[in-house]
Coordinates of C-alpha atoms and ligand atoms in Angstrom, one line a residue:
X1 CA -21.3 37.2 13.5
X2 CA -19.8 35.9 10.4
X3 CA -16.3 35.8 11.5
X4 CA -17.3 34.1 14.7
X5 CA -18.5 31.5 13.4
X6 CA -15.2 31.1 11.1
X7 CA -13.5 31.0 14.1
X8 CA -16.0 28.4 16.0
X9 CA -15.4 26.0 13.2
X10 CA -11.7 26.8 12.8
X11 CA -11.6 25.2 16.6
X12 CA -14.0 22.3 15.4
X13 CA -11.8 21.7 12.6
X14 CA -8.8 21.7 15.4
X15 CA -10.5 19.6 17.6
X16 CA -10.8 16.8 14.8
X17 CA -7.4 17.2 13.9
X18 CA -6.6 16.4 17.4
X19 CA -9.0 13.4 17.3
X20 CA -8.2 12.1 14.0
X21 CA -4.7 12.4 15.1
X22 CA -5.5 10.2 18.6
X23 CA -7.1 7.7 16.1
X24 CA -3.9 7.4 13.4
X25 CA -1.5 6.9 16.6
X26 CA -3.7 3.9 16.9
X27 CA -4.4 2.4 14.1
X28 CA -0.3 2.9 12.8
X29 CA 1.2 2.7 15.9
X30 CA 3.5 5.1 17.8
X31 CA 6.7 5.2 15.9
X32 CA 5.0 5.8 12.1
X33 CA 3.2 8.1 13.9
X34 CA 5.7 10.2 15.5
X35 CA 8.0 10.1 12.4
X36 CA 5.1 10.6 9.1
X37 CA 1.6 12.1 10.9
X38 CA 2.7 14.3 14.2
X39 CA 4.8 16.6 11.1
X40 CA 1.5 17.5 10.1
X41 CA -0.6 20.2 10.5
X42 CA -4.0 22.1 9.4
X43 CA -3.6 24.5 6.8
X44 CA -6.7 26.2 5.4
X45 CA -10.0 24.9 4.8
X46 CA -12.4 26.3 2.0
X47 CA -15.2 24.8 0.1
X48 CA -14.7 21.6 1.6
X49 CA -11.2 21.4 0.5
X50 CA -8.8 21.0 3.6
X51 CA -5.2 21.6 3.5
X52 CA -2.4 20.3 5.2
X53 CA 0.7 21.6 5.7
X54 CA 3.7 18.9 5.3
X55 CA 6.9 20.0 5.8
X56 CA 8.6 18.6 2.8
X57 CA 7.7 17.0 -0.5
X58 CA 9.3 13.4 0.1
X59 CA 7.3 13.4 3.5
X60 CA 4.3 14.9 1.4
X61 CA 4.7 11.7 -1.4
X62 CA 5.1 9.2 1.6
X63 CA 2.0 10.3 3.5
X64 CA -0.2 10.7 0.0
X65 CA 0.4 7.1 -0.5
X66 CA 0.4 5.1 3.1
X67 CA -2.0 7.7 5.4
X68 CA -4.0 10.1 2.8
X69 CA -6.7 7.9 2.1
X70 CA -7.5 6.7 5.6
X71 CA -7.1 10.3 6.8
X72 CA -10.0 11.3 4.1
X73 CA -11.9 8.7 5.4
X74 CA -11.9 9.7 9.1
X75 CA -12.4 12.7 8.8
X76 CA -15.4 12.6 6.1
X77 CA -17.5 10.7 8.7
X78 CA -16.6 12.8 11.1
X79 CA -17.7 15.7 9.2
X80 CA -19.5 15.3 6.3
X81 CA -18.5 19.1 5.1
X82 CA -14.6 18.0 4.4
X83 CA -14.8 16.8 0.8
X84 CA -11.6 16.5 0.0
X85 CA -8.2 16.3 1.5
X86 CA -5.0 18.0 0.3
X87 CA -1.3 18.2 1.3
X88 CA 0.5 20.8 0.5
X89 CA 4.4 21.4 1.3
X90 CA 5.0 24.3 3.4
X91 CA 8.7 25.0 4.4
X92 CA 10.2 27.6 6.3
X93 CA 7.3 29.6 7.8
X94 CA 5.5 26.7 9.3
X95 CA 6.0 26.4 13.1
X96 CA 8.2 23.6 13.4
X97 CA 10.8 23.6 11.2
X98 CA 13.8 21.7 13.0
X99 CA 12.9 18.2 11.3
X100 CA 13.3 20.3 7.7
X101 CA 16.9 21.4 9.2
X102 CA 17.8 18.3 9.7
X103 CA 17.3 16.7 6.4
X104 CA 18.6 19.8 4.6
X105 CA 21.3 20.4 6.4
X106 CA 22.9 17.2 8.4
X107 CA 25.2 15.8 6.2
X108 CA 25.0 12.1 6.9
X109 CA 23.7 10.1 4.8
X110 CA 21.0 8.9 7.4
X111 CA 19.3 12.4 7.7
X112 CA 18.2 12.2 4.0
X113 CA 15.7 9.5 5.8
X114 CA 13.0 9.9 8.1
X115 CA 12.8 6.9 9.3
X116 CA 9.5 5.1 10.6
X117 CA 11.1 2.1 11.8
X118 CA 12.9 3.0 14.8
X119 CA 15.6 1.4 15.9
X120 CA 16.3 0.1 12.4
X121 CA 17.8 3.2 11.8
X122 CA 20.7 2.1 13.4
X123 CA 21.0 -1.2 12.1
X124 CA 21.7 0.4 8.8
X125 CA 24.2 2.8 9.1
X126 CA 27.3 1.0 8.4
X127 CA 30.4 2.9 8.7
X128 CA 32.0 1.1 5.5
X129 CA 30.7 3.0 2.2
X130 CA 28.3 2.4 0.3
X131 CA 26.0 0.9 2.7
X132 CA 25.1 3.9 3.9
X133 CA 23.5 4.6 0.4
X134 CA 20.8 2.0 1.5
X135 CA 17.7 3.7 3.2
X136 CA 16.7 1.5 6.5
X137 CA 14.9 -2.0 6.5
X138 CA 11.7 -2.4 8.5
X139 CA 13.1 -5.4 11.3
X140 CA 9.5 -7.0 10.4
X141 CA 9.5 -7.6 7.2
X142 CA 11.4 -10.6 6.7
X143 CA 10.3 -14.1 4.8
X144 CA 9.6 -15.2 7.7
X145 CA 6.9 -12.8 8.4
X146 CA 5.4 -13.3 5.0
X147 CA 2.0 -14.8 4.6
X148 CA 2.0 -17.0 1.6
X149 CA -1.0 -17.8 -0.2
X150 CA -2.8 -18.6 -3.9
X151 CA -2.4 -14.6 -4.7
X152 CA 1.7 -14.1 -4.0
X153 CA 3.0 -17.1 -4.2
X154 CA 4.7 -16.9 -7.5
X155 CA 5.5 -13.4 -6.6
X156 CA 7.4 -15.1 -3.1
X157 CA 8.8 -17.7 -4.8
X158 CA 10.8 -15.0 -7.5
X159 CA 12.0 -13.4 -4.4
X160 CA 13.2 -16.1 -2.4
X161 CA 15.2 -17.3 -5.6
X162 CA 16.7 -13.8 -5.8
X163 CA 17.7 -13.6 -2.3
X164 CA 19.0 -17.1 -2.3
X165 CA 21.1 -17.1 -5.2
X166 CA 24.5 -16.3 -5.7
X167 CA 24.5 -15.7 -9.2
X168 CA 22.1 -13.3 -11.0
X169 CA 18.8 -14.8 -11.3
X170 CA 15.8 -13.1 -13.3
X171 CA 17.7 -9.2 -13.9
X172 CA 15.6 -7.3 -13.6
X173 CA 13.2 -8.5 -10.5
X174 CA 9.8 -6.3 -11.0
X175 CA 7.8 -7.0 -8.4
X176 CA 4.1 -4.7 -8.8
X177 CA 0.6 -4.6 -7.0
X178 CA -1.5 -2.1 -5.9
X179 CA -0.8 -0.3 -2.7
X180 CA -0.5 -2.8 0.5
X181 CA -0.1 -5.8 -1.0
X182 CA 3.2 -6.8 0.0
X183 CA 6.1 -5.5 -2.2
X184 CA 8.3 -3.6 0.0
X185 CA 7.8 -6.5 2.5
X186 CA 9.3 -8.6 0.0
X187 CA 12.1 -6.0 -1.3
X188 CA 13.0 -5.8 2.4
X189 CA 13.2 -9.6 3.5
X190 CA 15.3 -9.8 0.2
X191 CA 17.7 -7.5 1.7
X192 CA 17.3 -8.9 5.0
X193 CA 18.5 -12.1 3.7
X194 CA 21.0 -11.3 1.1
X195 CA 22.9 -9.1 4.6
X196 CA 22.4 -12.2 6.5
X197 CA 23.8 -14.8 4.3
X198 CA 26.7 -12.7 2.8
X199 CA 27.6 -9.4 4.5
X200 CA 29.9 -8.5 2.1
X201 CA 27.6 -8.1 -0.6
X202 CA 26.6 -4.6 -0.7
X203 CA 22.5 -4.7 -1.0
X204 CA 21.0 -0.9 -1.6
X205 CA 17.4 -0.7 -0.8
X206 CA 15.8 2.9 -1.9
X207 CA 12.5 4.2 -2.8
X208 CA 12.2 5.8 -6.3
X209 CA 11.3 9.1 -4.6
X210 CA 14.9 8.8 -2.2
X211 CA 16.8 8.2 -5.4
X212 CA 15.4 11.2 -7.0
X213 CA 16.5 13.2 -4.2
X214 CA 20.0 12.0 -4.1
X215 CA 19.9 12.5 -7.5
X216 CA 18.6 16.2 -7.2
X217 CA 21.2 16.9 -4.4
X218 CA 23.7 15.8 -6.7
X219 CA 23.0 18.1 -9.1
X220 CA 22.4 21.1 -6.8
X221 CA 26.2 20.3 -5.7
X222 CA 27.1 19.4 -8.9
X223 CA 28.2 16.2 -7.9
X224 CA 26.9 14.4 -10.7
X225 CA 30.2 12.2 -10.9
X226 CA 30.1 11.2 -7.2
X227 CA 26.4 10.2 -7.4
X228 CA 27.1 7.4 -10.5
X229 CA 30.4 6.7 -8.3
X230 CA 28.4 5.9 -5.0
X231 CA 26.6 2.9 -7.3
X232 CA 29.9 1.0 -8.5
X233 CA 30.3 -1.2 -6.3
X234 CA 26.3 -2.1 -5.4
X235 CA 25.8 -5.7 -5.7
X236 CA 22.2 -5.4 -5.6
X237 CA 20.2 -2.4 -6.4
X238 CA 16.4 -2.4 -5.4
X239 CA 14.3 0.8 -5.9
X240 CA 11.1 0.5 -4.8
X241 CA 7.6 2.8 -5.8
X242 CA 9.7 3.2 -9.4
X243 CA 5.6 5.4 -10.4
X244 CA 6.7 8.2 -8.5
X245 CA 9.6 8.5 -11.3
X246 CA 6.7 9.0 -14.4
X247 CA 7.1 12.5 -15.8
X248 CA 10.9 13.0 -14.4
X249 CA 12.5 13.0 -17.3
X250 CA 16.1 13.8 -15.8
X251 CA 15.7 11.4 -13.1
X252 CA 14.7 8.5 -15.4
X253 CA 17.5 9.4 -17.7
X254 CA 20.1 8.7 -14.7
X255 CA 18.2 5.9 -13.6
X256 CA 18.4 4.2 -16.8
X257 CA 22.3 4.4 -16.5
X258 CA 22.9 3.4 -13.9
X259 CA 20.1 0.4 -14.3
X260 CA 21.9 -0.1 -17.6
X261 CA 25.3 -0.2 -16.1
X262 CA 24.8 -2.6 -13.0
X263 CA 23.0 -4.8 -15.1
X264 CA 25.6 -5.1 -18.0
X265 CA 28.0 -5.9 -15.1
X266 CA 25.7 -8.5 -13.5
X267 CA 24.7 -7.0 -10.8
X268 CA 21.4 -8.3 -9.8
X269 CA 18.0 -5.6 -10.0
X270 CA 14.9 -5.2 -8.3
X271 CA 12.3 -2.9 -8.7
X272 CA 8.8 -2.9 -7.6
X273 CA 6.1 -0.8 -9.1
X274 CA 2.2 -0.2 -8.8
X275 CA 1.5 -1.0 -12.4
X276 CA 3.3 -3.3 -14.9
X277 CA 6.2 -2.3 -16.5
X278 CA 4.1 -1.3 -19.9
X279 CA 1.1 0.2 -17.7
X280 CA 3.9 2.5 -16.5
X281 CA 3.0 6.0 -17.0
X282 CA 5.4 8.7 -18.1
X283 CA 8.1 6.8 -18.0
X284 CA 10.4 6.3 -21.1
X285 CA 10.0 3.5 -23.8
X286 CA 13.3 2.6 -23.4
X287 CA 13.6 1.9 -19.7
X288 CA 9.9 0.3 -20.2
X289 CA 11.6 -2.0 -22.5
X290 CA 14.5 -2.8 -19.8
X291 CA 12.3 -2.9 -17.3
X292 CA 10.0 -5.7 -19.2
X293 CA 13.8 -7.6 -19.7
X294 CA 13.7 -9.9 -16.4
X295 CA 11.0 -11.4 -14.4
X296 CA 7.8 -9.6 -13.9
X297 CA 6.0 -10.7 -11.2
X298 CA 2.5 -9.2 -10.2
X299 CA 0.7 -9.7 -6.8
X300 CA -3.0 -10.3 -6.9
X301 CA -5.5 -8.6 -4.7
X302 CA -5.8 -11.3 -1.5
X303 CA -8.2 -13.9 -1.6
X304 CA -10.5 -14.9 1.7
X305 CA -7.5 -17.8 3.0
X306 CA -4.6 -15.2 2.7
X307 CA -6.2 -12.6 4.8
X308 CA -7.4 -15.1 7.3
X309 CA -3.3 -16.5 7.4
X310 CA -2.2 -12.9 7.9
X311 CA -5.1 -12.3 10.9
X312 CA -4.0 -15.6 13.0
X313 CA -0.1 -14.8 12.2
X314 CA -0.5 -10.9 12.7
X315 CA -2.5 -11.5 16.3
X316 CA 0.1 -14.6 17.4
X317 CA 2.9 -11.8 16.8
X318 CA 0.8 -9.6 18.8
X319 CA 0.4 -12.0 21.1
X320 CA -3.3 -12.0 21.5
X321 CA -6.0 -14.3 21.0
X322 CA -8.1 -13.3 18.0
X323 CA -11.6 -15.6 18.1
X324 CA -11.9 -17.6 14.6
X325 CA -15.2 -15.5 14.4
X326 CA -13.8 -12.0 14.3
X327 CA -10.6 -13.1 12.1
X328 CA -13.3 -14.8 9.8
X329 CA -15.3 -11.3 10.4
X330 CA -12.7 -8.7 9.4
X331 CA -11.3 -11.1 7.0
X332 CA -14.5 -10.9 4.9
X333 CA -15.1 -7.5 5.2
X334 CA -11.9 -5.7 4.5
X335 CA -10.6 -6.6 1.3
X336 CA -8.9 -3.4 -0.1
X337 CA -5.1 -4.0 1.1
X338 CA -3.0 -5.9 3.6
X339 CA -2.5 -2.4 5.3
X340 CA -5.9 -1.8 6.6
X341 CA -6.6 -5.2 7.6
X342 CA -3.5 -5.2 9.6
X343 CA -4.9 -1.1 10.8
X344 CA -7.9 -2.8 11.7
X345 CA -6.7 -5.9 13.8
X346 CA -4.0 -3.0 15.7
X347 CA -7.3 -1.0 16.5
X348 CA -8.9 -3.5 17.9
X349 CA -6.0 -5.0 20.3
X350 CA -5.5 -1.5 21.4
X351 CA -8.7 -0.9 22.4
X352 CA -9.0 -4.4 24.3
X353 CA -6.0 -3.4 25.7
X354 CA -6.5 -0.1 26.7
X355 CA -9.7 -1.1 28.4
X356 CA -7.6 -3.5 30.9
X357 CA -7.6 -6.2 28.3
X358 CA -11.4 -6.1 27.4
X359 CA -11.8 -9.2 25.3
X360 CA -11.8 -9.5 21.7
X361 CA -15.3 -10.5 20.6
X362 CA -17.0 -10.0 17.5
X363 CA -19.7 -7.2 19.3
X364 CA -16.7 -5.2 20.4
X365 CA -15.3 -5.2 16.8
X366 CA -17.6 -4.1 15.1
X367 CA -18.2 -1.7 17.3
X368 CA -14.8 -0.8 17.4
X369 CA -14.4 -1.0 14.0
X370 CA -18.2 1.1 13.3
X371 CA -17.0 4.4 10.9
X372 CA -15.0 1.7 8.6
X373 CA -17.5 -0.6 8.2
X374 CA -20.5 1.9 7.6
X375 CA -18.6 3.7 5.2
X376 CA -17.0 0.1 3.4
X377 CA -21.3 -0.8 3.7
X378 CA -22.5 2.5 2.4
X379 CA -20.4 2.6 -0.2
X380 CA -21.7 0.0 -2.1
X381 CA -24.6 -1.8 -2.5
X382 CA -25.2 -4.8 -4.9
X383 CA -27.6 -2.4 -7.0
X384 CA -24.5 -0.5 -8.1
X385 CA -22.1 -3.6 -8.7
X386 CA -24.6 -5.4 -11.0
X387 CA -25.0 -1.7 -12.4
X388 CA -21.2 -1.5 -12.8
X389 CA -20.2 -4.6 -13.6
X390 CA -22.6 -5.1 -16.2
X391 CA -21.7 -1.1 -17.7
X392 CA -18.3 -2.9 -17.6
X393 CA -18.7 -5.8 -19.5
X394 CA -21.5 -3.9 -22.2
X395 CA -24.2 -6.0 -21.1
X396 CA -27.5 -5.4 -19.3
X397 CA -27.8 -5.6 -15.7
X398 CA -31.7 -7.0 -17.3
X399 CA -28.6 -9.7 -19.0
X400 CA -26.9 -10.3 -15.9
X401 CA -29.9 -11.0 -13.7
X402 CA -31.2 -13.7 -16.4
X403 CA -30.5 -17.4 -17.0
X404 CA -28.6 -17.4 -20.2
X405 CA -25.5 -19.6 -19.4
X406 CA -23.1 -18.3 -22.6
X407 CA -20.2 -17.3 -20.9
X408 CA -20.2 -13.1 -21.8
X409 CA -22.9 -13.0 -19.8
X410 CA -22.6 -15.7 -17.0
X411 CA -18.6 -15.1 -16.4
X412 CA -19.8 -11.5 -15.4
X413 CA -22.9 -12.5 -13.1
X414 CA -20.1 -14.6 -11.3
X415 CA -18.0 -11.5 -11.3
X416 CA -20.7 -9.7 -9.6
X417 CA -21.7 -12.1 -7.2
X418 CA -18.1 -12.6 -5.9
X419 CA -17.8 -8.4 -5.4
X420 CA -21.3 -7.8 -4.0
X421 CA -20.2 -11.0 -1.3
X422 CA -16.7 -8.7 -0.8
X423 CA -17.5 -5.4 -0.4
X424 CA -21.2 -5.4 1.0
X425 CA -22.5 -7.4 4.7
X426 CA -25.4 -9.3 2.5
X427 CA -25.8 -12.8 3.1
X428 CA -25.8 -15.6 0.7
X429 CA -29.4 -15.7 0.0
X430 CA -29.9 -12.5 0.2
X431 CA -27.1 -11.3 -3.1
X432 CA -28.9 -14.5 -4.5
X433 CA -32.0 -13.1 -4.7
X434 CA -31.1 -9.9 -6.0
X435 CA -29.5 -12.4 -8.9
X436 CA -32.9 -14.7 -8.7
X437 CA -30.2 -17.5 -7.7
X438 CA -30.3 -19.4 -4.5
X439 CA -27.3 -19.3 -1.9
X440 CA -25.4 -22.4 -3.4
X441 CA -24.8 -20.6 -6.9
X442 CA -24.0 -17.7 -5.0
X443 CA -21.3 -19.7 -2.9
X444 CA -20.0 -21.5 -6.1
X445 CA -19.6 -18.4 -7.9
X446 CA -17.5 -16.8 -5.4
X447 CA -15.3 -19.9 -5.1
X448 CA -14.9 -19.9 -8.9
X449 CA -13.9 -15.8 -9.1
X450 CA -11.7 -17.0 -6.0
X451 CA -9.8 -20.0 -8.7
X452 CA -9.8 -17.8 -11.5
X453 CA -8.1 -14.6 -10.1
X454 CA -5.4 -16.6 -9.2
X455 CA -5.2 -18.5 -12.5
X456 CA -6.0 -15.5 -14.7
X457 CA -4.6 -12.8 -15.0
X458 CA -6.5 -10.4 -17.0
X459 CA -9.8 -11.2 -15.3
X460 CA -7.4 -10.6 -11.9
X461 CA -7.5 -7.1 -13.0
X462 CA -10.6 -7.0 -14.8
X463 CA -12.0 -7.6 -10.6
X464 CA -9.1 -5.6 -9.2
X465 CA -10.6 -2.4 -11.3
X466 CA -13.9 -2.8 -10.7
X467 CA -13.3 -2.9 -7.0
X468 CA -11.9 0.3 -7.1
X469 CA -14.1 2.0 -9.1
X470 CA -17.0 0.5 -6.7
X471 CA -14.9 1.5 -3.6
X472 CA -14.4 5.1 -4.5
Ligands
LIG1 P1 3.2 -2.4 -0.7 O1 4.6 -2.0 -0.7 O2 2.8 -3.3 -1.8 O3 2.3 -1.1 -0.7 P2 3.7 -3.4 2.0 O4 4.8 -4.3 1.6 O5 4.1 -2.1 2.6 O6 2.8 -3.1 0.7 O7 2.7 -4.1 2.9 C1 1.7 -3.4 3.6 C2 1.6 -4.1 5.0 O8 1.0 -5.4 4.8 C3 2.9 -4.3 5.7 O9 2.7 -4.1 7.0 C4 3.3 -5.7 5.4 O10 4.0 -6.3 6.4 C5 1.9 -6.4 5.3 N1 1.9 -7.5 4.4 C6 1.8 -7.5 3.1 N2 1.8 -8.7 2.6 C7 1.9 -9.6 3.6 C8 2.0 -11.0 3.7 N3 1.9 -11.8 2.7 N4 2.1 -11.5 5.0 C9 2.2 -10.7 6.0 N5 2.1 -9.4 6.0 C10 2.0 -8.8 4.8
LIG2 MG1 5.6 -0.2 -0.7

């Protein structure tokens, strides 16, 4: 009996797999599909911890930061009993092992990548050296393609400088955000350009994580020498996701030579990062220091304006007519990342597509769109903000509800106003009356928060963190 039912929910389990898989093929589109999600498969499942088996533990790091969360957050409303989701990297015994082979044992340089962009793959491989050291550029993510708004612009501008200039600009170039905001779309147009304009300069684009493995291959073949060689004669070196190297002692150590060295002969650097070079974790003083040296410039979390330029330039590129009403729609309702708005708008113009070009309308996306919005809606509710943001700021939600005007305590009631209007479907009035305000503070409120995180930086991420907290 007992075992039974093991194995009826083993197939359930399947089944959602299946579905959930259907669903990511969607929302990411065929060819990140194919190359990061169809590798995977189900491991075990116990106490509401589901594994899944990834084949190796560069694959494993990708899909942790680009698909984990969205996968947790399908399958959690499809059923309620998977509380957490893990990856786990399982080699040689899992069934399909030839993608492994490849990467292990091909020897050029392009099998160290799986790529996600397609025929990029082939743009990059150069036959003349060190180009090949670069990993491939995503075709779309040029300037060109780049929405700019209140919340990047500085961070735009920095790039644009970089990629325009001959001479060494800002050395380093730190570029960090939280995830889906916009960095490697800026690392990559950077390269894009620079390989444009100049072909002969030699522009290396690699993620922390790729570096780390060139660097680990090195040492396997001990190789060392050839590894510091293969960056000589880089012009410009750009390593992007520099968290994943917190806690790699070795790697960092190698990094910060060869940083070192490239910078001491002018060569120009970019990193990007999800922190600030002295929020880094685990990473050395030192190369803190170094990385501090240049420009740092941060993106903020998008405002209302940038996400509704990213909907009309996203859907024109797509080619589809996206109402003012749903862009206005899914631009106030999903305010974590870039990422998942541009998830959301794919889902919806497959759908209409799928069903012979069913029209976009605001009924059918939120219909479309029904498990992210209820669980973006159940999340939070403006109880739990003004209980949050007032725990935040060590006042008392009793404080935040009243009329005092000093600034401690009204700067905060703005705060909360702005996040109950992002992450929850109330009105106006009605977040007003949970603030015994009336629609028009409510409004101006939200406009200010809107000024300020653009002008201010620390209460940028004083919001930024008590998004997330509220989110999770
Ligand atoms: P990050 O590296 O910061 O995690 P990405 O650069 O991968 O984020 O951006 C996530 C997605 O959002 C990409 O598809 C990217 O093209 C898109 N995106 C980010 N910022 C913009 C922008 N300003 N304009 C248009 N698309 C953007
Ligand atoms: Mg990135």
């Amino acid at each position: 009996m007992a075992e039974q039912a093991i194995r009826n929910n083993d197939t359930s389990v399947q089944d959602e797999w299946g579905q959930i898989c259907s669903q990511l093929k969607l929302e990411f589109g065929e060819t990140a599909y194919d190359s990061w999600l169809k590798p995977l498969s189900i491991g075990s499942f116990n106490n509401g911890v589901m594994n899944i088996c990834v084949p190796t533990t560069f694959m494993k790091n990708w899909v942790i930061t680009h698909y984990s969360e969205r996968i947790h957050k399908i399958w959690e409303h499809k059923n309620p009993e998977i509380k957490q989701v893990n990856f786990v990297v399982q080699t040689m015994n899992s069934g399909d092992t030839s993608l492994l082979k490849k990467i292990v044992t091909t020897p050029t340089p392009q099998s160290l990548y799986i790529s996600n962009y397609g025929t990029a793959v082939n743009d990059y491989v150069r036959t003349d050296g060190n180009m090949q050291l670069s990993a491939p550029l995503n075709p779309a993510f040029t300037f060109d393609t780049f929405v700019v708004g209140k919340t990047n612009e500085f961070a735009y501008a920095a790039a644009r400088k970089v990629a325009e200039s001959k001479n060494v600009s800002f050395n380093p170039l730190f570029l960090y955000s939280g995830v889906g905001l916009g960095k490697t779309h800026l690392m990559h147009a950077i390269a894009w350009h620079i390989r444009q304009q100049d072909p002969n300069r030699n522009v290396i684009y690699l993620s922390a994580e790729q570096f780390l493995y060139k660097f680990v291959k090195a040492l396997r073949y001990k190789d060392t020498a050839a590894f510091k060689e293969q960056f000589r004669s880089v012009d410009v070196l750009m390593v992007d996701d520099v968290q994943f190297m917190s806690n790699k002692e070795s790697t960092q150590e190698e990094f910060f030579y060869t940083f070192n060295s490239l910078i001491e002969e002018g060569r120009q650097i970019i990193i990007s990062a999800d922190k600030s070079p002295s929020d880094l974790e685990g990473i050395e003083a030192r190369l803190k220091s170094r990385l501090n040296s240049g420009l740092v410039a941060d993106i903020h979390p998008t405002d209302f304006d940038l996400r509704m330029g990213i909907l009309q330039n996203k859907a024109r590129q797509m080619g589809v007519e996206l109402p003012e009403k749903v862009a206005e729609f899914l631009a106030q309702k999903i305010t974590t990342n870039i990422r998942e708005l541009e998830g959301s708008l794919r889902r919806i113009v497959a759908h209409s597509q799928l069903l012979s070009d069913r029209e976009i309308t605001l009924d059918m996306t939120q219909d479309v769109l029904k498990d992210m919005l209820r669980s973006i809606d159940r999340k939070t509710t403006i109880d739990e903000i003004q209980k949050k943001v007032a725990e935040y700021f060590n006042i008392s939600v009793k404080e935040l509800q009243s009329s005092r005007r000093a600034r401690t305590v009204a700067r905060p009631r703005q705060i909360a106003m702005y996040l109950a209007k992002q992450l929850t479907s109330r009105s106006l009035p009605e977040i007003g009356r949970k603030f015994d305000r009336d629609h028009t503070t409510v409004m101006h409120a939200v406009r200010k928060v809107e000024e300020l995180i653009v002008e201010d930086s620390s209460l940028a991420e004083n919001v930024d963190t008590l998004r997330r907290m509220l989110e999770n």
